[in-house]
Short mmCIF file of C-alpha atoms and ligand atoms in Angstrom, two decimals:
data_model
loop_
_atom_site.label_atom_id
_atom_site.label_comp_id
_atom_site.label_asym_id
_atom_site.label_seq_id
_atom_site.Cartn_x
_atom_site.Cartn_y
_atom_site.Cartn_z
CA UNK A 16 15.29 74.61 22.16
CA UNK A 17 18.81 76.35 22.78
CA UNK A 18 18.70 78.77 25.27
CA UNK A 19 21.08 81.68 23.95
CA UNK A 20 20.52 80.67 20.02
CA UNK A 21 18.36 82.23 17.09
CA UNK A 22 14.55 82.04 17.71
CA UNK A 23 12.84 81.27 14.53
CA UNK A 24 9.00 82.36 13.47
CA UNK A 25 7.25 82.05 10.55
CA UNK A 26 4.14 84.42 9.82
CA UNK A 27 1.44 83.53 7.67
CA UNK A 28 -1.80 85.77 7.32
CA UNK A 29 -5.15 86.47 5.73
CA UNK A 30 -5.81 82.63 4.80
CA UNK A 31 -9.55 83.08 4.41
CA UNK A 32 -10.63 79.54 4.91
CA UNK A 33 -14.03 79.21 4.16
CA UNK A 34 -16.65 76.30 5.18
CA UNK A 35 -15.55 73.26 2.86
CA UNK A 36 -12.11 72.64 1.65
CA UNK A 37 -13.44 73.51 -2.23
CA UNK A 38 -14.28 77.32 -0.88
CA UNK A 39 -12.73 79.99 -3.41
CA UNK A 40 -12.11 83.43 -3.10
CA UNK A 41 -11.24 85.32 -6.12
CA UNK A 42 -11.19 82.07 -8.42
CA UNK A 43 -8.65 80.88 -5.75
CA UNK A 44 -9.32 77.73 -3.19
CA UNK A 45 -8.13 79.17 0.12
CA UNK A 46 -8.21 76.25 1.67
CA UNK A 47 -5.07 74.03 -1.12
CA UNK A 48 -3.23 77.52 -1.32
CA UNK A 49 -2.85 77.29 2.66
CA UNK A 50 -2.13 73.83 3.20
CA UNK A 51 0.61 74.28 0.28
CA UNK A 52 1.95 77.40 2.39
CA UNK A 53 2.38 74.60 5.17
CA UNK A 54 4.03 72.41 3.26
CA UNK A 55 6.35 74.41 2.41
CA UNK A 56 7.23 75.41 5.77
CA UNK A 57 7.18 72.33 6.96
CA UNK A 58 9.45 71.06 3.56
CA UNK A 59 12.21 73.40 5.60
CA UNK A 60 12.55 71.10 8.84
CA UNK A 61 12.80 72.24 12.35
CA UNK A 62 13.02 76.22 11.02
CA UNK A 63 9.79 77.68 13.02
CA UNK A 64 9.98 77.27 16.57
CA UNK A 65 6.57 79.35 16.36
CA UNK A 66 4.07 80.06 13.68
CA UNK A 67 2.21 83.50 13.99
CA UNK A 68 -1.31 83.59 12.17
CA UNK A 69 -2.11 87.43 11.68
CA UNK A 70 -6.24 87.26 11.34
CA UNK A 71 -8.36 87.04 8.72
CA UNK A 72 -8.00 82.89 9.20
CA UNK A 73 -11.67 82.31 8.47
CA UNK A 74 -13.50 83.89 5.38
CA UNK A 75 -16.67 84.35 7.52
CA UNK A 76 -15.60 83.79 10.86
CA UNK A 77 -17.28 80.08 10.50
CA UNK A 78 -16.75 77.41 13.26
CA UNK A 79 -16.38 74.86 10.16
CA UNK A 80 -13.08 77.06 8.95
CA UNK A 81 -11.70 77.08 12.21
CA UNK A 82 -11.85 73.71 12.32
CA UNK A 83 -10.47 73.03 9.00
CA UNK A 84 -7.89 74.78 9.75
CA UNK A 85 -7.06 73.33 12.87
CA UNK A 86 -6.78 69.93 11.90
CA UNK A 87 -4.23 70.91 9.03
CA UNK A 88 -1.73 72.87 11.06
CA UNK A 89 -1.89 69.67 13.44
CA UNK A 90 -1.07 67.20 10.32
CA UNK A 91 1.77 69.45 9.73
CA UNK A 92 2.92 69.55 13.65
CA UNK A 93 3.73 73.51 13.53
CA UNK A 94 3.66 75.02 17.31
CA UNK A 95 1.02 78.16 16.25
CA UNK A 96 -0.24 81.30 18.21
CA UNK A 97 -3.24 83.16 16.45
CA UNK A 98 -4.99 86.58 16.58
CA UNK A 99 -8.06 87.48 14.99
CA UNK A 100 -8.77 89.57 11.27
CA UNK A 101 -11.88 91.58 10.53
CA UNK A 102 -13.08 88.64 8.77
CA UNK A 103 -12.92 86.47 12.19
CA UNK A 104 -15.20 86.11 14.68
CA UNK A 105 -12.72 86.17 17.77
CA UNK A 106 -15.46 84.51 19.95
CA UNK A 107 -16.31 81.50 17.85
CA UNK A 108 -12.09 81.48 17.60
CA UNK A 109 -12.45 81.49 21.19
CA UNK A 110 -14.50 78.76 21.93
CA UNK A 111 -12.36 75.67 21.60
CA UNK A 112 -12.80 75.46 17.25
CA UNK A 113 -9.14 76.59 17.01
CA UNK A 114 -6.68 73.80 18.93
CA UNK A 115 -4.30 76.26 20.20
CA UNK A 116 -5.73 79.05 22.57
CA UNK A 117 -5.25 82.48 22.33
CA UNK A 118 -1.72 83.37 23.87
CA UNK A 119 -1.05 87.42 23.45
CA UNK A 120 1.99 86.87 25.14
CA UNK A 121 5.05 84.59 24.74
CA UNK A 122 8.48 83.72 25.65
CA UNK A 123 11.01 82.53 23.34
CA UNK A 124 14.12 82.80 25.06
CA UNK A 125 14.88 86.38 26.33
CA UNK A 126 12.10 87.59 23.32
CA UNK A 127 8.83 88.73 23.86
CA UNK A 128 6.37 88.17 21.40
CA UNK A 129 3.17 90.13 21.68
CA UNK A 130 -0.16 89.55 19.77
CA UNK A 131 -2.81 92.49 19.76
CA UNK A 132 -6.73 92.25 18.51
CA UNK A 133 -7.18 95.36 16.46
CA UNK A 134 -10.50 94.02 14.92
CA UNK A 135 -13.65 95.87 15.54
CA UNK A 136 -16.81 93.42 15.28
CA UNK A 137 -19.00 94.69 11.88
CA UNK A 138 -15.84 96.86 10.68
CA UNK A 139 -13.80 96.52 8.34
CA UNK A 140 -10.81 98.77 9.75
CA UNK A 141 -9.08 98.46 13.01
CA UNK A 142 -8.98 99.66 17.01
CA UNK A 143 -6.92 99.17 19.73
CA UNK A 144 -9.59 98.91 22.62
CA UNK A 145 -8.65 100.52 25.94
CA UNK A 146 -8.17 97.15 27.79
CA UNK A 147 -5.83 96.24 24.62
CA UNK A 148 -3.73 99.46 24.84
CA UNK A 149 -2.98 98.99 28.83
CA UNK A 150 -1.86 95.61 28.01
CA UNK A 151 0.11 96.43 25.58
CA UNK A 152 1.80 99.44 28.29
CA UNK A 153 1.58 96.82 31.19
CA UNK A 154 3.86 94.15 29.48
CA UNK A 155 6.16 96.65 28.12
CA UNK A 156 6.78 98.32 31.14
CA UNK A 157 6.80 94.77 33.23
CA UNK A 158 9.59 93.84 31.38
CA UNK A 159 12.17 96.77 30.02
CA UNK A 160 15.34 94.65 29.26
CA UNK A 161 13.58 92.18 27.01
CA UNK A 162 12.90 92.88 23.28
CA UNK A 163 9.74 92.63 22.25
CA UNK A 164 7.66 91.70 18.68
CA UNK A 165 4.60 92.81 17.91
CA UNK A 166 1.91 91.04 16.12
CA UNK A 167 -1.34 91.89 15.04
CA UNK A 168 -3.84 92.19 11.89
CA UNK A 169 -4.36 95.82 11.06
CA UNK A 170 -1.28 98.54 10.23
CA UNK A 171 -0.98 101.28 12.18
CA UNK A 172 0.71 103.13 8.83
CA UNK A 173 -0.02 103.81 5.35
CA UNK A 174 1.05 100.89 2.89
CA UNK A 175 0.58 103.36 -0.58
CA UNK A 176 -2.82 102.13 -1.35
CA UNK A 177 -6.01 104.69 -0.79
CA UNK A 178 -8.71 102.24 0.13
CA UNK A 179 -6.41 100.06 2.37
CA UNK A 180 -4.67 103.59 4.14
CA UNK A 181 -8.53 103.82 5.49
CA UNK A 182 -8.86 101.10 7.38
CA UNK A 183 -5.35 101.02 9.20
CA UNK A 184 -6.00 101.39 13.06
CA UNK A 185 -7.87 104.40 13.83
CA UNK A 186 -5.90 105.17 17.25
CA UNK A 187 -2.58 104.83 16.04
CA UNK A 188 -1.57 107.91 17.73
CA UNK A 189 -1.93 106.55 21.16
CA UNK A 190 -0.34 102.82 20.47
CA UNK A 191 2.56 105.42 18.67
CA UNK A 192 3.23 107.08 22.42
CA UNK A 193 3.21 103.39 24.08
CA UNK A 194 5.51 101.68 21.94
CA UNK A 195 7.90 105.04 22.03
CA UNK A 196 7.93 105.66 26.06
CA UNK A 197 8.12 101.78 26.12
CA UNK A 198 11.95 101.86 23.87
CA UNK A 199 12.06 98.15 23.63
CA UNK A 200 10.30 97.27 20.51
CA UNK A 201 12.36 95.74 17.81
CA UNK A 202 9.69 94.95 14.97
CA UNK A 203 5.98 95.23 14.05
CA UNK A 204 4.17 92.89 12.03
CA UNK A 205 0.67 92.91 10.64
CA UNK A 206 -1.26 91.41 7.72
CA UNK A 207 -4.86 92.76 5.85
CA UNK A 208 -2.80 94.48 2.72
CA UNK A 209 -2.45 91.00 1.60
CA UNK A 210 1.35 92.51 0.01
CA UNK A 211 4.89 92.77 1.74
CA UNK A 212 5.72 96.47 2.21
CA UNK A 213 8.02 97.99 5.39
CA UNK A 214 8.22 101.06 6.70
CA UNK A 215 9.46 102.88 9.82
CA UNK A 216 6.55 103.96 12.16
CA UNK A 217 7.11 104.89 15.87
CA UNK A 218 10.88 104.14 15.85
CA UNK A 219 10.25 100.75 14.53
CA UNK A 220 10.59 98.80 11.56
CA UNK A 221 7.11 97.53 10.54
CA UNK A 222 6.18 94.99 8.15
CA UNK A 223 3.22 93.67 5.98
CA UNK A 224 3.36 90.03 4.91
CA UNK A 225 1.45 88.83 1.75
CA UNK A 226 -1.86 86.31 1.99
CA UNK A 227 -1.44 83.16 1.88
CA UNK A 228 -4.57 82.88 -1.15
CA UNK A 229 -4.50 86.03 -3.39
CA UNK A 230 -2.29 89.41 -3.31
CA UNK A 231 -3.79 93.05 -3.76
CA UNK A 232 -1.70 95.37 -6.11
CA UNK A 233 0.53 97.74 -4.53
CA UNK A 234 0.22 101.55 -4.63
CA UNK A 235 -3.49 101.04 -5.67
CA UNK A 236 -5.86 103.70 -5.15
CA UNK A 237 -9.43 101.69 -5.26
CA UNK A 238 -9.61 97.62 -4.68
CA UNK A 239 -7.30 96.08 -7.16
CA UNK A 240 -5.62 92.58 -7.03
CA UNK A 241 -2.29 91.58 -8.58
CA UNK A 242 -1.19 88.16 -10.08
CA UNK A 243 1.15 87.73 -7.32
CA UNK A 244 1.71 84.31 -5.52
CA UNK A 245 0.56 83.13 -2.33
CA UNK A 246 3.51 83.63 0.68
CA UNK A 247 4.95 84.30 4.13
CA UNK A 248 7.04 85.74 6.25
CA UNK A 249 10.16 84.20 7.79
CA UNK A 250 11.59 86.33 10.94
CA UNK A 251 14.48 85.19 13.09
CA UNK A 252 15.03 87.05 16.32
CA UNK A 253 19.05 86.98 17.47
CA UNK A 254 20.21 86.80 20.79
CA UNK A 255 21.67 90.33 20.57
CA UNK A 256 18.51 91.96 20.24
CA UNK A 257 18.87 92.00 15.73
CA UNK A 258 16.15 90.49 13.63
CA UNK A 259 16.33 89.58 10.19
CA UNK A 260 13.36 89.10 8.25
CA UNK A 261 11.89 88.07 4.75
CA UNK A 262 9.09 87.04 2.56
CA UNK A 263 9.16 83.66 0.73
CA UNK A 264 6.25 82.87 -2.28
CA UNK A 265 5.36 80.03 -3.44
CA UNK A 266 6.76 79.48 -6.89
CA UNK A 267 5.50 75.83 -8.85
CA UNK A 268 1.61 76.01 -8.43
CA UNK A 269 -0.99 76.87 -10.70
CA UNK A 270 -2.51 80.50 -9.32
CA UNK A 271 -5.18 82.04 -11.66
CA UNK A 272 -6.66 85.02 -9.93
CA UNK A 273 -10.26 86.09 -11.04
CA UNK A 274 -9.78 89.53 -11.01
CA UNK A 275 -13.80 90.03 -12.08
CA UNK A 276 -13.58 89.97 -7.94
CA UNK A 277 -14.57 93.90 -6.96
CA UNK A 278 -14.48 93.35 -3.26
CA UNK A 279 -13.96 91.19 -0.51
FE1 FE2 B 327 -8.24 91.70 6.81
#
């Protein structure tokens, strides 16, 4: 890597990989729509320097997903850091199924990038646990000339839709003071709304990324899905403290969503 140059990450989220490779969700195989979402990164070269997985890997928090997906980001040979969804089970993700460990904290060049577990075992909606927040504060504070990222599952802010405004982090008040006091925050970035929206929340651009299976229709306000294609996020972090970010979909495969689906 170049010490002073652009830092590139890729984020991909709410995969949903269930036990066997022929697993669907929603009349969609979660398993072919996220290997083609790796494909495609890795069609691009040497462009991710990291990968960010934003929860919700597993559909059931099965040690069989984990390993599934395991083996297929290391066909693909993309360096990954994880955090877990409220469809995880961040203990069996823990316990050697997943071949990268859990890193909430990384340096790519003068960058900080910062992972956070806002899932709740048996909830559907986010936290940030005590221990979590003083993290968070401690590795702010440790370091107040470096910009840092954020990454995590849950959004701390509404995204437009009703039943999805619920379950954003319940505490958001309290990470709000940290990240302001802190000042050196560039970007948030979650997944769950399984949709690309942005806002500005605590001083702080903060974005949603879409699913890597199926998409939920925006500005919804009960569970409703939306024909749109399976994507990412692209994010590269400049040396002068700018990011510039955006959301690629895939484009030439077949993606019939059953929308019979009333929950997930
Ligand atoms: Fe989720």
């Amino acid at each position: 890597m170049i010490a002073h140059g652009v830092r590139h990450l890729v984020q991909i989220s709410d995969l949903h990989v269930g036990e066997t490779r022929q697993h669907r969700l929603a009349g969609i195989c979660t398993y072919d729509s996220f290997s083609k979402i790796l494909a495609d990164i890795s069609a691009r070269g040497d462009y991710a320097d990291m990968m960010m997985v934003t929860g919700d890997v597993a559909a059931e928090g099965k040690h069989s997903a984990y390993r599934l997906f395991s083996e297929q980001v290391r066909f693909f040979e993309i360096p990954y850091a994880w955090l877990p969804g409220n469809h995880d089970d961040f203990a069996v993700m823990q316990s050697g199924f997943i071949s990268s460990p859990y890193w909430p904290l990384l340096e790519l060049g003068h960058w900080r990038v910062l992972s956070l577990n806002t899932a709740v075992p048996g909830q559907v909606g986010g936290r940030l646990e005590p221990e979590e927040l003083a993290f968070l504060e401690q590795s702010l504070r440790a370091e107040p000339e470096s910009p840092f990222v954020i990454f995590m599952h849950h959004p701390p802010m509404p995204v437009g839709c009703d039943w999805l405004d619920k379950q954003r982090i319940s505490n958001a008040d309290d990470f709000e003071g940290i990240v302001r006091a802190a000042g050196n925050v560039k970007a948030l970035f979650t997944g769950h709304v399984h949709q690309e929206f942005s806002a500005q929340w605590a001083g702080c651009p903060v974005y949603t990324t879409p699913s890597t299976c199926f998409q939920f229709a925006a500005e919804s306000e009960g569970f409703a899905m939306s024909d749109g294609m399976p994507g990412y996020r692209w994010i590269d972090l400049h040396p002068d403290g700018r990011i510039k970010t955006g959301v690629r979909h895939l484009t030439d495969i077949e993606h019939r969503v059953d929308h019979a689906l009333a929950g997930y």
